Structure formats: C-alpha cells, structure tokens
mmCIF file of C-alpha atoms in Angstrom:
data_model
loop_
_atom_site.group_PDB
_atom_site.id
_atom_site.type_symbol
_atom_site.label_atom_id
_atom_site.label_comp_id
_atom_site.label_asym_id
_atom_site.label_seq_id
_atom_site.Cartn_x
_atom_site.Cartn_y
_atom_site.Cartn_z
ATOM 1 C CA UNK A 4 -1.674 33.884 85.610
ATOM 2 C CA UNK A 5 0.351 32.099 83.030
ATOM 3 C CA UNK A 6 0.039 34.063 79.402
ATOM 4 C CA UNK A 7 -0.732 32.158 76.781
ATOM 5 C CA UNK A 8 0.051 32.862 72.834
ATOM 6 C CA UNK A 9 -0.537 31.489 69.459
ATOM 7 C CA UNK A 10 1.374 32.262 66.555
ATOM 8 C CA UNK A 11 1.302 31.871 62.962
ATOM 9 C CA UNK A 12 3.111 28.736 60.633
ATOM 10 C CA UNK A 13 3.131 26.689 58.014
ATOM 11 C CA UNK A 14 3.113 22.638 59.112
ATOM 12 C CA UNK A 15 4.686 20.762 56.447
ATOM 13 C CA UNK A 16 1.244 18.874 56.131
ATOM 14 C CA UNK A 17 1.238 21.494 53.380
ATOM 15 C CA UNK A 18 4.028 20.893 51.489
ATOM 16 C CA UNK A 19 2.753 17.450 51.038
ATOM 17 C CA UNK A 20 -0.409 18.989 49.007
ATOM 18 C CA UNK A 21 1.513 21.449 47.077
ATOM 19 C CA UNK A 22 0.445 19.810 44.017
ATOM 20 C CA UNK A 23 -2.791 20.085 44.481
ATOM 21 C CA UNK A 24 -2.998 23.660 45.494
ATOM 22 C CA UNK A 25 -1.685 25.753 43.102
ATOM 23 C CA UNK A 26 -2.308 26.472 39.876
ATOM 24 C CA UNK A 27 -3.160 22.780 38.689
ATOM 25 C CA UNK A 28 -4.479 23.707 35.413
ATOM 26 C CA UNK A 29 -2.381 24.079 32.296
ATOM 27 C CA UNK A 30 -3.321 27.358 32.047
ATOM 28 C CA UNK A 31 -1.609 28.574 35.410
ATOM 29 C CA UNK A 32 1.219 26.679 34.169
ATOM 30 C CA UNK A 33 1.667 29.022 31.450
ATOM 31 C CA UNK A 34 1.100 31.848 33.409
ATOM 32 C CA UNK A 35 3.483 31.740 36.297
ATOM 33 C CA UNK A 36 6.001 30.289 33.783
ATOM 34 C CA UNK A 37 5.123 33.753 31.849
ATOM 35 C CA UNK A 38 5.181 35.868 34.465
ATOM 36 C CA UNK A 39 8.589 34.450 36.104
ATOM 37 C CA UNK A 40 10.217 34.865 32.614
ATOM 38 C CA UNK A 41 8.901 38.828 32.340
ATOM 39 C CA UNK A 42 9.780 39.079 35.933
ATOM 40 C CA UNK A 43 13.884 37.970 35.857
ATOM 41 C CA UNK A 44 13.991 40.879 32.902
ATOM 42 C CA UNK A 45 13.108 38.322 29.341
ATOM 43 C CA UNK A 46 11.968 40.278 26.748
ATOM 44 C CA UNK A 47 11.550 36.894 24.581
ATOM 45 C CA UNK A 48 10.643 32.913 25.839
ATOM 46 C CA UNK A 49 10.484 29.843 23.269
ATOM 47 C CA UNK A 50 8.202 27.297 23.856
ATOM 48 C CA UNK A 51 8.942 24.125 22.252
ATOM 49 C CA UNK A 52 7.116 20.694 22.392
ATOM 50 C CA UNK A 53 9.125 17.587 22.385
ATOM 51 C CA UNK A 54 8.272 13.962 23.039
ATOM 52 C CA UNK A 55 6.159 14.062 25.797
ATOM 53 C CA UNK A 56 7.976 17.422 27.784
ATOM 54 C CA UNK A 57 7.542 20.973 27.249
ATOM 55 C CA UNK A 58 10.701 23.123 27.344
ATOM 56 C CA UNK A 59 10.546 26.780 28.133
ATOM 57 C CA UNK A 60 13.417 29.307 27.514
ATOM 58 C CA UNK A 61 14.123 32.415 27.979
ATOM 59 C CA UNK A 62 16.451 35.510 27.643
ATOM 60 C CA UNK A 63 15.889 36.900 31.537
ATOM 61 C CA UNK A 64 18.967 37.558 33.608
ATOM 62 C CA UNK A 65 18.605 33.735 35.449
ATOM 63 C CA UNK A 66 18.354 32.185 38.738
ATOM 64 C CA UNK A 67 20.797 33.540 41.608
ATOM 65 C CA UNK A 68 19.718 31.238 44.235
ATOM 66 C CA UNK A 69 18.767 28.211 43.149
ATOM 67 C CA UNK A 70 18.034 26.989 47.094
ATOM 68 C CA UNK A 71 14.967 29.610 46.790
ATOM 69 C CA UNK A 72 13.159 27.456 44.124
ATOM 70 C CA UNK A 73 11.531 24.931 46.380
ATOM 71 C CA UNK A 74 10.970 27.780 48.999
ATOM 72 C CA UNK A 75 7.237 27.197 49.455
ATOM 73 C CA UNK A 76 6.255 30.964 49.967
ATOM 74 C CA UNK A 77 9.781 32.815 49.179
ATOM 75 C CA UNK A 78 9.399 34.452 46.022
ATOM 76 C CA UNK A 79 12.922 36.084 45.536
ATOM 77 C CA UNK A 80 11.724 38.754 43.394
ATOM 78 C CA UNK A 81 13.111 42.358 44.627
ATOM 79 C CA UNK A 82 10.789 45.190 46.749
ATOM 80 C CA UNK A 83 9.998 47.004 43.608
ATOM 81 C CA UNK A 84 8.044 43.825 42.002
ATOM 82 C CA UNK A 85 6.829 43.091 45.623
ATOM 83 C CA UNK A 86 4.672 45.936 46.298
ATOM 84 C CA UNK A 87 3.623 46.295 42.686
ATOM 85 C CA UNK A 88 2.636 42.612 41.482
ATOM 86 C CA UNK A 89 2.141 40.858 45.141
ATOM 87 C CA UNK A 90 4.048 37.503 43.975
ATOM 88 C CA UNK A 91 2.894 34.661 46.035
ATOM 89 C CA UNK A 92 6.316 32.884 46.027
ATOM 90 C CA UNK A 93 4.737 29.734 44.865
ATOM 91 C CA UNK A 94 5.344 29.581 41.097
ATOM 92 C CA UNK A 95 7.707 26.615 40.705
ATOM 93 C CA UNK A 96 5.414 24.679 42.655
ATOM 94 C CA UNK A 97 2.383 25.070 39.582
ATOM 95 C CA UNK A 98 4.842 22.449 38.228
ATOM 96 C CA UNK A 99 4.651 19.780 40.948
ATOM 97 C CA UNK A 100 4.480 16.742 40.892
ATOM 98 C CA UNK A 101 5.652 16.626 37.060
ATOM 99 C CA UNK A 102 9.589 15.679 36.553
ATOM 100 C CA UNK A 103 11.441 19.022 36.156
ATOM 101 C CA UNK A 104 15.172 19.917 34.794
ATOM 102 C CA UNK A 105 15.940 23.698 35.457
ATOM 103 C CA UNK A 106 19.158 24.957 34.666
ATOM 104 C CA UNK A 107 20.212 28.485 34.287
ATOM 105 C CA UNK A 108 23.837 30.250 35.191
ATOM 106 C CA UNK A 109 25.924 27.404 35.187
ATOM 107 C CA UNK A 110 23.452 24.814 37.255
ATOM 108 C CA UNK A 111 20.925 22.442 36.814
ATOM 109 C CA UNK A 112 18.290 20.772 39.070
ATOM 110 C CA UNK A 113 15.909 17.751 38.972
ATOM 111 C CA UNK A 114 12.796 17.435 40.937
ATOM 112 C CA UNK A 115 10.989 14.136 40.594
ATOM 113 C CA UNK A 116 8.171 12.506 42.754
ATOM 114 C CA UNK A 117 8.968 13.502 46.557
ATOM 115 C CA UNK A 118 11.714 15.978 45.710
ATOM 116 C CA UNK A 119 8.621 18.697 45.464
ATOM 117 C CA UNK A 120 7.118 17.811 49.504
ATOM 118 C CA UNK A 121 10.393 17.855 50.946
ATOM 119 C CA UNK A 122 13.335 15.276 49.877
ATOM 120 C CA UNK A 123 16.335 17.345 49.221
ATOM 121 C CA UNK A 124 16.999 17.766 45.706
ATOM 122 C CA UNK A 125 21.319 17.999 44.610
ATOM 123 C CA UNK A 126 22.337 21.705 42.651
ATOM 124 C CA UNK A 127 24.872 20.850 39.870
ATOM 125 C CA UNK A 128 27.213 22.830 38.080
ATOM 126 C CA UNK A 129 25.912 22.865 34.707
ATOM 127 C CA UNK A 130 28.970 23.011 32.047
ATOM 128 C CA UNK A 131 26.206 23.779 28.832
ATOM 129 C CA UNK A 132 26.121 27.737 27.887
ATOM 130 C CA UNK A 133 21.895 28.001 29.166
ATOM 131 C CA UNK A 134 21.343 32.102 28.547
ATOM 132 C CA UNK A 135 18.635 33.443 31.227
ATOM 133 C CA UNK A 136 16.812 30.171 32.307
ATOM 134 C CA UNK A 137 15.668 26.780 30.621
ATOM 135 C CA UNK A 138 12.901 24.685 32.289
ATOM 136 C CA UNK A 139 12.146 20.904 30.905
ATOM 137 C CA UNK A 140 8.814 19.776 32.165
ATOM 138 C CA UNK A 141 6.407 16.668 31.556
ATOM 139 C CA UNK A 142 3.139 17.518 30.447
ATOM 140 C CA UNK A 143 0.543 17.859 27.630
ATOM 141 C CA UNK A 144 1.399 19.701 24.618
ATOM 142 C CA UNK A 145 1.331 23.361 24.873
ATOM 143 C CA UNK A 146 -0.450 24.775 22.127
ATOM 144 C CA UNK A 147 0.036 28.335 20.043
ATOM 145 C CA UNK A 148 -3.708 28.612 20.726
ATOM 146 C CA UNK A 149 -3.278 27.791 24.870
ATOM 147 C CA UNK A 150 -0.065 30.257 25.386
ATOM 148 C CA UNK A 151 -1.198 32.923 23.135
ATOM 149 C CA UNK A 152 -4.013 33.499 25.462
ATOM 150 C CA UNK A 153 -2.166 34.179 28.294
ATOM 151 C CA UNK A 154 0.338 35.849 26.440
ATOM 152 C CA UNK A 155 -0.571 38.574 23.451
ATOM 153 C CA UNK A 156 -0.824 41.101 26.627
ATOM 154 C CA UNK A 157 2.355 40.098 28.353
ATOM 155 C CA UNK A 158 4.798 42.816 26.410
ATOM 156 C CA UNK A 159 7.040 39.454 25.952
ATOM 157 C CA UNK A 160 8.069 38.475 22.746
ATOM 158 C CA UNK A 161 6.713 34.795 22.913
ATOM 159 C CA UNK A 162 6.860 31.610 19.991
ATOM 160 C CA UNK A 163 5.826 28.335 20.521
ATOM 161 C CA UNK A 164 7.591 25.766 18.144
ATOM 162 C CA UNK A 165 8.889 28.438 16.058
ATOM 163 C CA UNK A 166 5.947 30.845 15.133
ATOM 164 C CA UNK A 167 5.371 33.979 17.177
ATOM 165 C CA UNK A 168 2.694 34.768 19.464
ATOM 166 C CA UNK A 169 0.198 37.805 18.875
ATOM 167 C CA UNK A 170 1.495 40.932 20.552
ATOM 168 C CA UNK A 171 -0.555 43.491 21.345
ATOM 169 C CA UNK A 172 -1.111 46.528 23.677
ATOM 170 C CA UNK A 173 -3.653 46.088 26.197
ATOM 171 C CA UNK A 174 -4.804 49.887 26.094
ATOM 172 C CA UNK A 175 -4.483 52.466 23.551
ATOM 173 C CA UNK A 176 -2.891 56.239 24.926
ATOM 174 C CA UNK A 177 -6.243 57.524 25.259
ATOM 175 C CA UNK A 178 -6.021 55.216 28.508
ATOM 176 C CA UNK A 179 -6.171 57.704 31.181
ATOM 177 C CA UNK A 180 -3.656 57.432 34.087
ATOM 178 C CA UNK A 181 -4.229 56.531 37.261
ATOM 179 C CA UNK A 182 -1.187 56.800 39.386
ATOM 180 C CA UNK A 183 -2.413 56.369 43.125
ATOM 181 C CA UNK A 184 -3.683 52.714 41.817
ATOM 182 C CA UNK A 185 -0.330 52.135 39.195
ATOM 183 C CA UNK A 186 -2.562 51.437 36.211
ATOM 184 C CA UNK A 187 -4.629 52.874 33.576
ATOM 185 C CA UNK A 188 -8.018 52.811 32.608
ATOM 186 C CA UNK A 189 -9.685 53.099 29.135
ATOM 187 C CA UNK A 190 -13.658 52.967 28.335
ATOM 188 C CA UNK A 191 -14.638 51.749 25.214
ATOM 189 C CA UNK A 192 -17.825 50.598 23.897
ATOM 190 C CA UNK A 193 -18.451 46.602 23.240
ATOM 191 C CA UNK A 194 -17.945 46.869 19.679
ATOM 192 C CA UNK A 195 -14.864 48.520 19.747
ATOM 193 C CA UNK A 196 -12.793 45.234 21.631
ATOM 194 C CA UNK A 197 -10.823 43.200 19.520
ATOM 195 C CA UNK A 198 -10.539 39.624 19.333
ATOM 196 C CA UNK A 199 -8.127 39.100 22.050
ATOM 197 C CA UNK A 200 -9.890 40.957 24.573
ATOM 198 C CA UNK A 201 -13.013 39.271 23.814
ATOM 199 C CA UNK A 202 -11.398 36.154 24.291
ATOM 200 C CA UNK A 203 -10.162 37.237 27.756
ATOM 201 C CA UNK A 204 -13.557 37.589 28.768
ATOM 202 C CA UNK A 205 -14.361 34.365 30.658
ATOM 203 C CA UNK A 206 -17.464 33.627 32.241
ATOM 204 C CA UNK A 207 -21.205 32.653 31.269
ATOM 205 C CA UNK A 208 -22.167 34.109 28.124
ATOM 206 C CA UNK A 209 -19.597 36.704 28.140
ATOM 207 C CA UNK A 210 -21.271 38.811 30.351
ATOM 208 C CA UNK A 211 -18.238 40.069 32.079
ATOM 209 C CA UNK A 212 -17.603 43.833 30.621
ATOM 210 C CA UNK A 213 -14.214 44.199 33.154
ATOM 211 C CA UNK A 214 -10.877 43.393 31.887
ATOM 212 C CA UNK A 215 -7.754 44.118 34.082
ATOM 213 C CA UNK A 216 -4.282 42.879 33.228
ATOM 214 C CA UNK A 217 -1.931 41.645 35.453
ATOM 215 C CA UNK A 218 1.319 41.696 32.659
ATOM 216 C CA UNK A 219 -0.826 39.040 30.719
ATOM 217 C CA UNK A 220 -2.431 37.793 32.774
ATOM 218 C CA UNK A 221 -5.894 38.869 32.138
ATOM 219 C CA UNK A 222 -8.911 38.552 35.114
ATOM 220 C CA UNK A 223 -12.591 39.569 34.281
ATOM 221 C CA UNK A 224 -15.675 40.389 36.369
ATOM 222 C CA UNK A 225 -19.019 41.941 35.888
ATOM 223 C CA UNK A 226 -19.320 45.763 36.757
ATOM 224 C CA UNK A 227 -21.805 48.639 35.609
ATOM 225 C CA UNK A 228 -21.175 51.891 37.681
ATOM 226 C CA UNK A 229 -23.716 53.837 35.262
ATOM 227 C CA UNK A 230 -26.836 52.431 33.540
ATOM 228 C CA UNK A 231 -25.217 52.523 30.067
ATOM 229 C CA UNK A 232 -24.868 48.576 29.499
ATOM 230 C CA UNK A 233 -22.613 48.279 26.771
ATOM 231 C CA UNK A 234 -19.682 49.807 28.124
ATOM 232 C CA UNK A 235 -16.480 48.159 28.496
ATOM 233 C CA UNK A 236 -13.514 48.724 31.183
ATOM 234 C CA UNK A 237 -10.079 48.058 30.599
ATOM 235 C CA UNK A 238 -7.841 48.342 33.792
ATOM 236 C CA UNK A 239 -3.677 47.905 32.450
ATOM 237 C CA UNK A 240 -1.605 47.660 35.711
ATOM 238 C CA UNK A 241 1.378 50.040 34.900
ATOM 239 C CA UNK A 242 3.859 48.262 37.496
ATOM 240 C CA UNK A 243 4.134 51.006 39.503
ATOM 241 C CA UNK A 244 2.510 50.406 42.955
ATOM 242 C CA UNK A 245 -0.755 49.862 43.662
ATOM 243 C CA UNK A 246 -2.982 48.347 46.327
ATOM 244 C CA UNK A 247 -5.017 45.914 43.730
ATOM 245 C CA UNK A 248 -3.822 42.672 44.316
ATOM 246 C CA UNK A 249 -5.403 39.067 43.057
ATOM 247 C CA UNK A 250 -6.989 36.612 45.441
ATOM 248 C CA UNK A 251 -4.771 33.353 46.062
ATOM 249 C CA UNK A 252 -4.216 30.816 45.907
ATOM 250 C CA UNK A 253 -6.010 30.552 42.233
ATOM 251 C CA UNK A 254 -5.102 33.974 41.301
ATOM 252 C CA UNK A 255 -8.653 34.423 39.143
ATOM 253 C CA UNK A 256 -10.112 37.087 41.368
ATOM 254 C CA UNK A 257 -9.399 40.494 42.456
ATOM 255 C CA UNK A 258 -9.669 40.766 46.327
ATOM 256 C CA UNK A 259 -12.203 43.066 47.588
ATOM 257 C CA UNK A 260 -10.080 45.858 49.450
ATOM 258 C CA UNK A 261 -9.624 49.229 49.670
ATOM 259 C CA UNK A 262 -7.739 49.533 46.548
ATOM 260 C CA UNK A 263 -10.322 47.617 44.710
ATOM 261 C CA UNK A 264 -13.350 50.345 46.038
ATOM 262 C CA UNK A 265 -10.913 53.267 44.711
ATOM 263 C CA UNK A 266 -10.434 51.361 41.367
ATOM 264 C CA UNK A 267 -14.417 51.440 40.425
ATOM 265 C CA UNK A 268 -14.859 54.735 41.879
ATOM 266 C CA UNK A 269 -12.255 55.332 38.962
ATOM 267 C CA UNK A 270 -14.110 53.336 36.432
ATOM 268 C CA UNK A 271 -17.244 55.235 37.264
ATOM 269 C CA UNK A 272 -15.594 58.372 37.326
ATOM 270 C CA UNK A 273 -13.910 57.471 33.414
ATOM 271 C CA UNK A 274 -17.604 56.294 31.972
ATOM 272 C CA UNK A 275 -19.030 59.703 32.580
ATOM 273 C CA UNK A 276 -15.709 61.244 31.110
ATOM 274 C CA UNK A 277 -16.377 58.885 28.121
ATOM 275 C CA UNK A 278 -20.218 59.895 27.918
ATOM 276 C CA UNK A 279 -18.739 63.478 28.043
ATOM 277 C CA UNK A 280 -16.670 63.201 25.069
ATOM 278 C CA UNK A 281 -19.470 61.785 23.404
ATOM 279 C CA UNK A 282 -21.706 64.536 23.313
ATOM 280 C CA UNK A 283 -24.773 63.170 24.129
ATOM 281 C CA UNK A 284 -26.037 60.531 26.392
ATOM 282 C CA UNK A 285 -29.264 58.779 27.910
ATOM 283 C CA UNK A 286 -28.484 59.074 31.409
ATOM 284 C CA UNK A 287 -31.323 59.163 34.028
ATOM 285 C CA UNK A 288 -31.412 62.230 35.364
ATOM 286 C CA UNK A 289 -30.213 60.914 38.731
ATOM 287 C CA UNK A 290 -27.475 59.548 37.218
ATOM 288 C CA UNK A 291 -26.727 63.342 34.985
ATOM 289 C CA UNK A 292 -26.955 65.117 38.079
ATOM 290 C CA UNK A 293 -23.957 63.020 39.780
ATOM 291 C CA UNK A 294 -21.973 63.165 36.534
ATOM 292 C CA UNK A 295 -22.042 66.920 36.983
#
C-alpha cells in the first residue's frame, strides 16, 4: 500500500492578497508601525505629515536584515519577544500596496505596486546618517487624535508634527501580579477610568468593562465573573511570557485558549479581592460562599 501525506504551505496565491489581509485600516497601520518601533528598542518615534506621505521615525536600534522585510510570515524579532508578544511576522505588509521608502543603518528600500506580491525589490546603501529606522509611506494624514489612541499606553515617547502624545500608565501599583500569565491585573470601579481608557473601550454602547493591553495596543470584551456590574478589569501584559495571545489575522480578539480560561479565573479571583478591601458588598449568597 502506497502511503500517502499532506503537508502544510503557503501558495503564493497569498502573497498576491497581502494587501487585503492585514491590517487594512489606518488604525493597524499605526499599530504595527508602533509596536515594530517599541519592539527594535525606540523609546521615542516622530510622526510627521507631509504632502500626501506620512513619515515615521524612530530612535530603535534599526533593521539588520533588510531581506526579512518582505518575508511574509518571518518576523525577525528574537525568542524573548516571541514567546511573550506572539508577532505574526506580517507588519510591513499593513503597508501594502502604498509606495514605501525604508531606510535605516546605511540602506534604503522602495516597494511600489508589485514589489509587495513578489517582484524583487533592490537594497541600497544609503549614504544619509538615518538613526534607528525611517519609513516614508503614502497615505491619509495621521492625526494627533488617530495615533494618540493607539499610543498613550505604549511606554513610547510619541509626537506627531511636533506636539507630544499623552503618556500614561495603563495600571496603577495596586495592579496585582500575575506572573504564570506575564501581566497584571487591577479592578476598579467604572467611575474611577480615565479618559483614555474609556476611549479604548470599543464596542456598542460601551458595554465592554475588559481592557487588556498589548504595549498599546488596547483590545476590549465584555466579562462579569461576579454579579457586581460596574466593575472594570484592566489586564497590562508585563512582557514576560504568557500564553494570552491575540487572534490573527486582525489582531482585535483574544483567542479562546487555555491561557485565556486562567486569565478570568484571575479576574474573578481579583473582584472578590476588590469587594474584600471594600468592606462590604451585595453579593448573593451563592456568590459570598465561593468568595470565601
């Protein structure tokens, strides 16, 4: 009997639709361009507008292999950032089809039209000084408004045109520590967020009381482990490693797996250490007896 097998690839039918599968929206622009920058080491990335193109810079420690930026699934990034931030290795691509100049380290690149679904594109040396890595990019204006979203939780210092970014901590130290998940989780009541979570809290009518933060990037879902309703959860991934990981290709969903069922055991675990510290409560009493 002859064996047969199948095995897993990627046809190049894919490459083709890169542009259409990942992060198409200007706001997954500005996060993978975010979390690239925080990822190569920048502390600090200037946006600036400019006749039609948007450039992004930034103080990171570059690009060493410039081949590795049209590597549909290669992200580059070390084993540390692998196992605690899961990078899809498909970042440059939230850029395609626009025209793009990247230069960093002494080169440059180009990518225009088919140079993102498989024409080679030419590396040059570069002979301007570029510190960390510059990206030029067509596209709408980026506003102060549309990058400080996606970036007051980042830790990065970030200005667009000129004028700084909010910059705020996503938790305060009362956040208690979770170290088998590599974050840390805070209850609050609703009145107690500030402005910028509130704003992270996408869906209809705001109903979502979860916020967990992915270094900025900030993904929110409905969750009540007790029956007190106006309790909010802030999850702050640490980047140590952890199991929760974000659903992909769109990246606006946490993916329902183990790690995920230990985090809201967690949550429930820190609303009845809240209620606690409150002193009083209005707990059914099936719900007092399993807070015991």
């Amino acid at each position: 009997m002859n064996t047969q097998t199948i095995q897993a690839t990627v046809n190049s039918r894919l490459l083709q639709k890169a542009s259409r599968l990942f992060t198409g929206t200007m706001e997954g622009r500005i996060i993978e361009i975010l979390q690239n920058a925080r990822r190569a080491g920048a502390t600090e990335v200037h946006v600036t507008n400019e006749d039609g193109f948007v450039i992004v810079r930034d103080n990171g420690r570059g690009i060493d292999d410039f081949r590795k930026l049209l590597d549909l699934g290669s992200s580059g990034w070390d084993e540390d950032i692998e196992v605690s931030e899961d990078p899809a290795g498909v970042g440059l691509f939230c850029l395609a089809p626009r025209e793009t100049t990247i230069r960093s380290n002494g080169k440059s690149v180009k990518i225009v039209d088919d140079g993102w679904t498989g024409r080679a594109v030419e590396i040059e040396d570069d002979t301007g000084a570029v510190p960390g890595t510059m990206l030029r990019f067509a596209d709408a204006p980026w506003t102060p408004e549309a990058v400080a979203v996606n970036a007051v939780f980042s830790g990065l210092h970030v200005f667009v045109d000129g004028v700084e970014c909010p910059r705020l901590p996503f938790v305060t130290d009362a956040a208690a520590n979770h170290a088998e998940l590599g974050c840390r989780i805070q209850v609050c009541r609703c009145n107690e967020l500030g402005e910028w979570h509130n704003k992270a809290r996408r869906g209809p009518f705001y109903t979502n009381n979860v916020l967990v933060n992915f270094h900025g990037q900030v993904v929110a879902f409905d969750y009540h482990p007790v029956s007190e309703q106006n309790l909010r959860y802030l999850v702050d991934l640490t980047g140590k490693p952890t199991g929760i990981r974000l659903m992909l290709p769109a990246r606006t969903q946490l993916l329902e797996n183990e790690a995920f069922a230990t985090m809201k055991a967690a949550m429930e675990l820190e609303a009845y250490r809240f209620i606690e510290r409150c002193g009083k409560h209005a707990l059914p009493y099936k719900e007092y007896l399993r807070a015991q």
